Amino acid sequence: MHEFSLVEALFEEVDRWTRDHPTAVVESVRVRVGPLANVEPTIFRLAFEQLAALRTPTPRLELEEEPLTVACLNCGQVTEAVPQRLHCRQCGATDVRVQTGDRILLLSLTLLYPKSSFFVEDTRCEKPSP
Amino acid sequence: MRETITVNQDVLAARRAAADRFRTRMGDCGTLVVQLLSSPGAGKTTLLEATAQRLSQRWKVAILVGDLATDRDAQRLAPYAPTVQITTGGTCHLELPLIENAYAQLPPDRYDFLFVEDVGNLVCPASHDVGQHLRVIVQSVTEGDDKAGKYPKAFRTAQALVISKIDLLPHVPFMVDAAIEDAQAIQPHLEVFSVCALDHKGIAPWCRYLEKQREQMLHPVHAQPMTSAASHS
Ligand SMILES: Nc1nc2c(ncn2[C@@H]2O[C@H](COP(=O)(O)OP(=O)(O)OP(=O)(O)O)[C@@H](O)[C@H]2O)c(=O)[nH]1
Ligand SMILES: [Mg+2]
Ligand SMILES: [Zn+2]
């Protein structure tokens, strides 16, 4: 059930990116996870829904799969691999660096600037002049 | 108005950076942080009893031990080294803030080795960098020799594998070579040790490995570069 902790980390990252956009709200979050990210997508979605429900409006999750690829330290090729056998498809070497598929990647955020956020500025104009 | 911001950021990067700071701070103090991962009951605490007993003859050893509930493991380890129990109350893994908090509860000292026994679970702890220099998997022979392929994240992010309870080998169908092969298909650089912690068989080479790793941390010139973030794959 560590997916909750991972989704918390996701929202921490989201908040870091939206800090500079104080009037914006997050409409959707695009995330990519790979086979070696240690994430169960269904549980991840559930955890996301629960934590997203604490926010208004509730952000939507777009979850994508990232292929597991390894870069060979022997021949330099980048090939696809399976988690239980991390080797180069080209030359068979086991000395490889995982290139993608072992992480939870926050790809992008879609932000909405709701009308109400402009009211904040409007009220300044509406202040009764002395 | 709607706007899409491109981010392309690993969501655990910030936490990993915090773990890196802890790792560096501990390394600067001469403390090698060793995290133990295994399924429940594989023998982490028994291994630590034997390890702490041996290492504490020469070195200052401290232990942090995580469990969902009770301080039973801390009570077992306390005779051998200062130990702080972390009870997670249901959480399936340790995270850096818990480690930092528990570390602050140890008697203030310059420790040579800080062992972190994670919650018995091969899944969740694998995703969390607790600021360790070494991640060690303990796999007991009673679990079967096919575990590595089923828990690839844990094995990929580990530097060593301790095959435990080898006194039981005559009683269970466990092929040591098959287990090692399975593990090294995921992590070819894995160092492997076979131990029976109950009678201390294999504890000496395992402890020598730990001493060597600490030596390499202190004097990295002669050493293979130690991965700065030990849990990077
Ligand atoms: N036969 C045998 N039994 C062992 C050995 N090491 C540990 N055990 C037994 O295995 C059981 C579990 O050992 P622990 O050391 O508590 O295992 P653990 O991994 O710390 O367990 P949790 O913290 O609960 O996940 C105990 O009954 C130990 O006595 C060994 O080398 N041989
Ligand atoms: Mg234990
Ligand atoms: Zn290759």
Short mmCIF file of C-alpha atoms and ligand atoms in Angstrom, two decimals:
data_model
loop_
_atom_site.label_atom_id
_atom_site.label_comp_id
_atom_site.label_asym_id
_atom_site.label_seq_id
_atom_site.Cartn_x
_atom_site.Cartn_y
_atom_site.Cartn_z
CA MET A 1 0.00 0.00 0.00
CA HIS A 2 2.93 2.34 -0.46
CA GLU A 3 1.07 3.81 -3.44
CA PHE A 4 -0.41 6.38 -1.02
CA SER A 5 3.04 7.55 -0.10
CA LEU A 6 3.98 7.71 -3.77
CA VAL A 7 0.87 9.74 -4.63
CA GLU A 8 1.73 12.07 -1.74
CA ALA A 9 5.12 12.56 -3.34
CA LEU A 10 3.34 13.23 -6.63
CA PHE A 11 1.20 15.96 -5.08
CA GLU A 12 4.26 17.44 -3.37
CA GLU A 13 5.80 17.75 -6.83
CA VAL A 14 2.57 19.17 -8.29
CA ASP A 15 2.46 21.79 -5.55
CA ARG A 16 6.07 22.73 -6.19
CA TRP A 17 5.22 23.41 -9.84
CA THR A 18 2.06 25.37 -9.11
CA ARG A 19 3.59 27.54 -6.40
CA ASP A 20 4.37 30.17 -9.01
CA HIS A 21 0.80 30.09 -10.30
CA PRO A 22 -1.20 31.06 -7.20
CA THR A 23 -4.41 31.75 -9.09
CA ALA A 24 -4.38 28.49 -11.00
CA VAL A 25 -6.06 25.23 -10.10
CA VAL A 26 -4.90 21.86 -11.33
CA GLU A 27 -7.30 20.30 -13.79
CA SER A 28 -5.32 17.20 -14.68
CA VAL A 29 -2.05 15.49 -13.99
CA ARG A 30 -0.31 13.33 -16.57
CA VAL A 31 1.86 10.61 -15.10
CA ARG A 32 3.88 7.81 -16.63
CA VAL A 33 4.89 4.67 -14.75
CA GLY A 34 6.97 1.74 -15.87
CA PRO A 35 7.14 -1.94 -14.96
CA LEU A 36 10.03 -1.33 -12.55
CA ALA A 37 8.38 1.61 -10.80
CA ASN A 38 6.92 -0.74 -8.19
CA VAL A 39 3.48 0.74 -8.75
CA GLU A 40 0.22 -1.15 -9.06
CA PRO A 41 -1.81 1.08 -11.42
CA THR A 42 -5.23 0.25 -9.93
CA ILE A 43 -4.04 0.99 -6.38
CA PHE A 44 -2.23 4.08 -7.62
CA ARG A 45 -5.47 5.36 -9.19
CA LEU A 46 -7.39 4.64 -5.98
CA ALA A 47 -4.80 6.42 -3.89
CA PHE A 48 -4.85 9.34 -6.33
CA GLU A 49 -8.66 9.59 -6.18
CA GLN A 50 -8.63 9.65 -2.39
CA LEU A 51 -5.98 12.34 -2.13
CA ALA A 52 -7.34 14.32 -5.10
CA ALA A 53 -10.78 14.43 -3.45
CA LEU A 54 -9.29 16.69 -0.77
CA ARG A 55 -8.75 19.36 -3.45
CA THR A 56 -11.22 21.63 -5.21
CA PRO A 57 -11.69 21.16 -8.03
CA THR A 58 -10.66 17.50 -7.98
CA PRO A 59 -7.73 16.98 -10.33
CA ARG A 60 -7.92 14.18 -12.86
CA LEU A 61 -5.21 11.57 -13.35
CA GLU A 62 -4.02 10.55 -16.80
CA LEU A 63 -1.90 7.49 -16.24
CA GLU A 64 0.34 6.15 -18.99
CA GLU A 65 2.74 3.26 -19.20
CA GLU A 66 6.43 3.78 -19.73
CA PRO A 67 8.34 0.97 -21.45
CA LEU A 68 11.26 -0.57 -19.58
CA THR A 69 14.41 0.19 -21.53
CA VAL A 70 18.04 -0.43 -20.70
CA ALA A 71 21.16 1.19 -22.11
CA CYS A 72 23.92 -1.34 -22.62
CA LEU A 73 27.29 -0.48 -21.06
CA ASN A 74 28.93 -2.93 -23.45
CA CYS A 75 27.56 -2.09 -26.92
CA GLY A 76 25.72 1.15 -26.22
CA GLN A 77 22.38 0.02 -27.62
CA VAL A 78 19.13 0.93 -25.91
CA THR A 79 16.74 -2.02 -25.91
CA GLU A 80 13.54 -3.07 -24.16
CA ALA A 81 13.77 -5.42 -21.22
CA VAL A 82 11.59 -7.23 -18.70
CA PRO A 83 11.97 -6.54 -14.97
CA GLN A 84 13.14 -10.05 -14.07
CA ARG A 85 15.86 -10.09 -16.72
CA LEU A 86 17.67 -6.82 -17.22
CA HIS A 87 20.01 -7.49 -20.09
CA CYS A 88 20.83 -6.09 -23.52
CA ARG A 89 18.74 -7.56 -26.32
CA GLN A 90 21.46 -6.67 -28.80
CA CYS A 91 24.57 -8.31 -27.31
CA GLY A 92 23.25 -10.13 -24.24
CA ALA A 93 25.36 -8.17 -21.75
CA THR A 94 23.96 -7.87 -18.23
CA ASP A 95 25.87 -4.68 -17.49
CA VAL A 96 23.10 -2.23 -18.31
CA ARG A 97 21.73 1.01 -16.97
CA VAL A 98 17.97 1.28 -16.69
CA GLN A 99 17.00 4.17 -18.93
CA THR A 100 13.23 4.29 -18.54
CA GLY A 101 10.53 2.32 -16.78
CA ASP A 102 11.84 2.39 -13.21
CA ARG A 103 10.26 5.66 -12.14
CA ILE A 104 7.11 7.63 -11.64
CA LEU A 105 7.35 10.48 -14.06
CA LEU A 106 5.22 13.60 -13.75
CA LEU A 107 4.92 14.47 -17.43
CA SER A 108 2.74 17.54 -17.38
CA LEU A 109 0.10 19.51 -15.55
CA THR A 110 -2.93 21.18 -17.00
CA LEU A 111 -3.82 24.30 -15.09
CA LEU A 112 -7.06 26.21 -15.13
CA TYR A 113 -7.32 29.87 -14.33
CA PRO A 114 -10.91 30.07 -13.11
CA LYS A 115 -12.88 33.27 -13.57
CA SER A 116 -13.19 33.67 -9.83
CA SER A 117 -9.45 34.18 -9.56
CA PHE A 118 -9.80 37.37 -11.60
CA PHE A 119 -12.37 38.64 -9.09
CA VAL A 120 -9.54 38.94 -6.60
CA GLU A 121 -8.12 41.70 -8.76
CA ASP A 122 -11.60 43.07 -9.56
CA THR A 123 -12.46 43.64 -5.92
CA ARG A 124 -9.57 46.04 -5.71
CA CYS A 125 -11.27 48.20 -8.32
CA GLU A 126 -14.59 47.89 -6.51
CA LYS A 127 -13.23 49.26 -3.25
CA PRO A 128 -15.35 52.26 -2.35
CA SER A 129 -13.26 55.33 -2.85
CA PRO A 130 -13.06 57.52 0.20
CA MET B 1 -7.99 30.05 -19.41
CA ARG B 2 -6.20 26.73 -19.57
CA GLU B 3 -2.47 26.06 -19.70
CA THR B 4 -0.42 22.87 -19.89
CA ILE B 5 2.97 22.90 -18.22
CA THR B 6 5.53 20.33 -19.27
CA VAL B 7 7.29 18.93 -16.21
CA ASN B 8 9.09 15.64 -16.98
CA GLN B 9 10.16 15.12 -13.40
CA ASP B 10 10.65 11.91 -11.42
CA VAL B 11 8.26 12.45 -8.51
CA LEU B 12 10.66 10.82 -6.05
CA ALA B 13 13.57 13.06 -7.05
CA ALA B 14 13.02 15.56 -4.24
CA ARG B 15 12.84 12.80 -1.65
CA ARG B 16 15.92 11.21 -3.14
CA ALA B 17 17.76 14.49 -2.87
CA ALA B 18 16.86 14.63 0.82
CA ALA B 19 18.09 11.05 1.20
CA ASP B 20 21.32 12.04 -0.57
CA ARG B 21 21.87 14.81 1.98
CA PHE B 22 21.39 12.34 4.85
CA ARG B 23 23.69 9.83 3.14
CA THR B 24 26.39 12.46 2.71
CA ARG B 25 26.01 13.73 6.27
CA MET B 26 26.36 10.19 7.64
CA GLY B 27 29.26 9.42 5.33
CA ASP B 28 31.04 12.58 6.48
CA CYS B 29 30.68 11.32 10.06
CA GLY B 30 32.24 8.00 9.04
CA THR B 31 28.95 6.16 9.43
CA LEU B 32 28.09 3.50 6.87
CA VAL B 33 24.29 3.19 6.66
CA VAL B 34 23.16 -0.35 5.87
CA GLN B 35 19.50 -1.01 5.13
CA LEU B 36 18.17 -4.57 5.44
CA LEU B 37 15.19 -5.65 3.37
CA SER B 38 13.39 -8.99 3.41
CA SER B 39 10.04 -10.65 3.55
CA PRO B 40 8.69 -11.13 7.11
CA GLY B 41 10.71 -13.53 9.21
CA ALA B 42 13.59 -14.08 6.78
CA GLY B 43 16.02 -13.50 9.63
CA LYS B 44 16.97 -9.81 9.55
CA THR B 45 16.97 -9.38 13.31
CA THR B 46 18.84 -12.63 13.91
CA LEU B 47 21.43 -11.56 11.32
CA LEU B 48 21.76 -8.19 13.03
CA GLU B 49 22.20 -9.84 16.44
CA ALA B 50 25.13 -11.85 15.11
CA THR B 51 26.51 -8.93 13.06
CA ALA B 52 26.32 -6.39 15.86
CA GLN B 53 27.85 -8.85 18.30
CA ARG B 54 30.85 -9.28 16.04
CA LEU B 55 31.28 -5.75 14.71
CA SER B 56 30.86 -4.06 18.07
CA GLN B 57 34.09 -5.68 19.26
CA ARG B 58 35.91 -3.18 17.04
CA TRP B 59 33.38 -0.61 15.91
CA LYS B 60 30.60 1.57 17.16
CA VAL B 61 27.35 0.12 15.93
CA ALA B 62 23.81 1.47 16.16
CA ILE B 63 20.55 0.01 14.94
CA LEU B 64 17.18 1.38 13.89
CA VAL B 65 14.50 -1.24 13.49
CA GLY B 66 11.08 -0.82 11.88
CA ASP B 67 8.01 -2.91 12.59
CA LEU B 68 4.29 -2.28 12.35
CA ALA B 69 3.95 -2.81 16.10
CA THR B 70 5.85 -3.86 19.27
CA ASP B 71 9.43 -3.21 20.33
CA ARG B 72 10.31 -6.92 20.29
CA ASP B 73 13.11 -6.59 17.76
CA ALA B 74 14.66 -3.64 19.60
CA GLN B 75 14.62 -5.67 22.81
CA ARG B 76 16.44 -8.50 21.05
CA LEU B 77 19.06 -6.16 19.61
CA ALA B 78 19.61 -3.91 22.62
CA PRO B 79 22.20 -6.24 24.26
CA TYR B 80 24.49 -5.79 21.24
CA ALA B 81 24.15 -2.14 20.21
CA PRO B 82 22.14 1.02 20.94
CA THR B 83 18.84 0.41 19.21
CA VAL B 84 15.76 2.51 18.49
CA GLN B 85 12.52 0.83 17.54
CA ILE B 86 10.42 2.58 14.90
CA THR B 87 6.80 1.46 15.06
CA THR B 88 5.05 2.46 11.89
CA GLY B 89 1.53 1.67 13.11
CA GLY B 90 0.51 0.05 9.86
CA THR B 91 2.71 1.67 7.27
CA CYS B 92 4.47 -0.99 5.24
CA HIS B 93 7.88 0.65 4.90
CA LEU B 94 10.28 3.15 6.47
CA GLU B 95 10.87 6.60 5.05
CA LEU B 96 13.64 9.10 5.61
CA PRO B 97 11.79 11.34 8.15
CA LEU B 98 11.24 8.28 10.37
CA ILE B 99 14.91 7.41 10.11
CA GLU B 100 16.07 10.95 10.94
CA ASN B 101 13.72 11.07 13.88
CA ALA B 102 14.87 7.71 15.23
CA TYR B 103 18.53 8.54 14.61
CA ALA B 104 18.12 11.62 16.80
CA GLN B 105 16.96 9.36 19.63
CA LEU B 106 20.18 7.33 19.65
CA PRO B 107 22.77 8.23 22.28
CA PRO B 108 24.82 10.98 20.59
CA ASP B 109 28.02 9.39 19.27
CA ARG B 110 30.08 8.91 16.10
CA TYR B 111 28.89 5.56 14.87
CA ASP B 112 30.85 3.48 12.38
CA PHE B 113 27.83 1.46 11.27
CA LEU B 114 24.16 2.35 11.35
CA PHE B 115 21.91 -0.57 10.50
CA VAL B 116 18.34 0.03 9.42
CA GLU B 117 16.08 -3.00 9.56
CA ASP B 118 13.12 -2.13 7.37
CA VAL B 119 9.61 -3.48 7.83
CA GLY B 120 9.40 -7.12 6.68
CA ASN B 121 8.21 -6.61 3.09
CA LEU B 122 10.03 -6.92 -0.21
CA VAL B 123 7.74 -4.59 -2.15
CA CYS B 124 7.19 -1.19 -0.57
CA PRO B 125 10.57 -0.53 1.09
CA ALA B 126 12.20 -1.02 -2.31
CA SER B 127 10.75 2.27 -3.58
CA HIS B 128 12.02 4.36 -0.69
CA ASP B 129 15.52 5.70 -0.33
CA VAL B 130 16.19 6.03 3.39
CA GLY B 131 19.64 7.50 2.90
CA GLN B 132 21.43 4.16 2.97
CA HIS B 133 24.86 3.50 1.52
CA LEU B 134 24.11 -0.17 1.13
CA ARG B 135 20.86 -1.97 0.56
CA VAL B 136 21.00 -5.63 1.52
CA ILE B 137 18.34 -8.24 0.80
CA VAL B 138 17.99 -11.11 3.23
CA GLN B 139 16.45 -14.14 1.56
CA SER B 140 15.94 -17.28 3.63
CA VAL B 141 16.17 -20.72 2.07
CA THR B 142 12.64 -21.52 3.25
CA GLU B 143 11.20 -18.86 0.91
CA GLY B 144 12.16 -20.66 -2.28
CA ASP B 145 14.90 -19.82 -4.75
CA ASP B 146 12.60 -17.95 -7.16
CA LYS B 147 12.11 -14.74 -5.18
CA ALA B 148 14.35 -12.33 -7.06
CA GLY B 149 12.38 -12.42 -10.29
CA LYS B 150 9.18 -11.76 -8.37
CA TYR B 151 10.54 -8.74 -6.52
CA PRO B 152 12.78 -7.17 -9.15
CA LYS B 153 12.75 -3.64 -7.75
CA ALA B 154 14.15 -4.75 -4.40
CA PHE B 155 16.90 -6.81 -6.02
CA ARG B 156 17.76 -4.21 -8.66
CA THR B 157 18.30 -1.54 -6.03
CA ALA B 158 20.36 -3.76 -3.70
CA GLN B 159 24.13 -4.11 -3.49
CA ALA B 160 24.23 -7.36 -1.53
CA LEU B 161 22.20 -10.50 -0.94
CA VAL B 162 22.41 -12.56 2.24
CA ILE B 163 21.01 -16.06 1.86
CA SER B 164 19.94 -16.94 5.38
CA LYS B 165 19.07 -20.07 7.37
CA ILE B 166 21.41 -22.25 5.33
CA ASP B 167 21.33 -24.80 8.18
CA LEU B 168 17.88 -25.68 6.80
CA LEU B 169 19.14 -26.46 3.29
CA PRO B 170 18.96 -30.25 3.83
CA HIS B 171 15.25 -29.89 4.56
CA VAL B 172 14.03 -27.62 1.76
CA PRO B 173 14.25 -27.70 -2.03
CA PHE B 174 16.35 -24.55 -2.40
CA MET B 175 19.07 -24.39 -5.03
CA VAL B 176 21.59 -21.76 -3.94
CA ASP B 177 23.03 -21.41 -7.44
CA ALA B 178 19.58 -20.93 -8.98
CA ALA B 179 18.74 -18.23 -6.42
CA ILE B 180 22.00 -16.39 -7.16
CA GLU B 181 21.51 -16.68 -10.91
CA ASP B 182 17.96 -15.35 -10.64
CA ALA B 183 19.15 -12.42 -8.53
CA GLN B 184 22.10 -11.59 -10.74
CA ALA B 185 19.91 -11.57 -13.86
CA ILE B 186 18.43 -8.45 -12.28
CA GLN B 187 21.51 -7.06 -10.54
CA PRO B 188 24.76 -8.53 -11.89
CA HIS B 189 26.91 -6.70 -9.33
CA LEU B 190 25.14 -8.21 -6.34
CA GLU B 191 27.54 -9.53 -3.69
CA VAL B 192 26.22 -12.77 -2.23
CA PHE B 193 26.73 -14.23 1.25
CA SER B 194 25.37 -17.44 2.74
CA VAL B 195 24.84 -17.47 6.49
CA CYS B 196 23.33 -19.30 9.38
CA ALA B 197 22.99 -16.51 11.88
CA LEU B 198 22.03 -18.89 14.69
CA ASP B 199 25.48 -20.51 14.84
CA HIS B 200 27.30 -17.55 13.18
CA LYS B 201 28.28 -19.56 10.12
CA GLY B 202 29.22 -17.13 7.34
CA ILE B 203 29.05 -14.09 9.61
CA ALA B 204 32.80 -13.39 9.41
CA PRO B 205 32.98 -12.84 5.61
CA TRP B 206 29.77 -10.82 5.72
CA CYS B 207 31.24 -8.54 8.39
CA ARG B 208 34.50 -8.23 6.48
CA TYR B 209 32.48 -7.09 3.46
CA LEU B 210 30.79 -4.42 5.60
CA GLU B 211 34.13 -3.24 6.95
CA LYS B 212 35.51 -3.07 3.41
CA GLN B 213 32.51 -1.09 2.21
CA ARG B 214 33.00 1.40 5.03
CA GLU B 215 36.69 1.64 4.17
CA GLN B 216 35.80 2.38 0.54
CA MET B 217 33.31 5.01 1.62
CA LEU B 218 36.00 6.74 3.68
CA HIS B 219 38.72 6.43 1.02
CA PRO B 220 36.91 6.29 -2.31
CA VAL B 221 40.09 6.76 -4.40
CA HIS B 222 40.98 3.08 -4.35
CA ALA B 223 37.42 2.00 -4.67
CA GLN B 224 34.84 1.33 -7.30
CA PRO B 225 32.71 4.46 -7.29
CA MET B 226 29.94 4.05 -4.79
CA THR B 227 26.57 4.96 -6.23
CA SER B 228 25.69 8.32 -4.74
CA ALA B 229 22.04 7.42 -4.59
CA ALA B 230 22.20 3.82 -3.57
CA SER B 231 18.71 3.08 -4.74
CA HIS B 232 19.11 4.38 -8.27
CA SER B 233 18.71 1.61 -10.75
N1 LIG C 1 17.05 -22.39 11.41
C1 LIG C 1 17.32 -21.08 11.41
N2 LIG C 1 16.39 -20.23 11.86
C2 LIG C 1 16.67 -18.91 11.85
C3 LIG C 1 17.90 -18.40 11.37
N3 LIG C 1 17.87 -17.06 11.44
C4 LIG C 1 16.67 -16.74 11.96
N4 LIG C 1 15.95 -17.87 12.22
C5 LIG C 1 14.61 -17.93 12.81
O1 LIG C 1 13.67 -17.34 11.93
C6 LIG C 1 12.65 -16.65 12.67
C7 LIG C 1 12.54 -15.22 12.20
O2 LIG C 1 13.77 -14.57 12.43
P1 LIG C 1 13.89 -12.99 12.64
O3 LIG C 1 15.34 -12.70 12.79
O4 LIG C 1 12.97 -12.54 13.71
O5 LIG C 1 13.36 -12.49 11.23
P2 LIG C 1 13.05 -10.99 10.76
O6 LIG C 1 13.36 -10.94 9.32
O7 LIG C 1 13.73 -10.03 11.64
O8 LIG C 1 11.48 -10.93 10.98
P3 LIG C 1 10.52 -9.62 10.94
O9 LIG C 1 11.27 -8.50 11.58
O10 LIG C 1 9.33 -10.04 11.70
O11 LIG C 1 10.24 -9.39 9.48
C8 LIG C 1 13.07 -16.76 14.13
O12 LIG C 1 12.34 -17.80 14.74
C9 LIG C 1 14.53 -17.09 14.06
O13 LIG C 1 14.99 -17.82 15.16
C10 LIG C 1 18.87 -19.35 10.90
O14 LIG C 1 19.97 -19.01 10.46
N5 LIG C 1 18.52 -20.65 10.93
MG MG C 2 12.97 -8.38 12.67
ZN ZN C 3 24.69 -4.63 -25.61
#
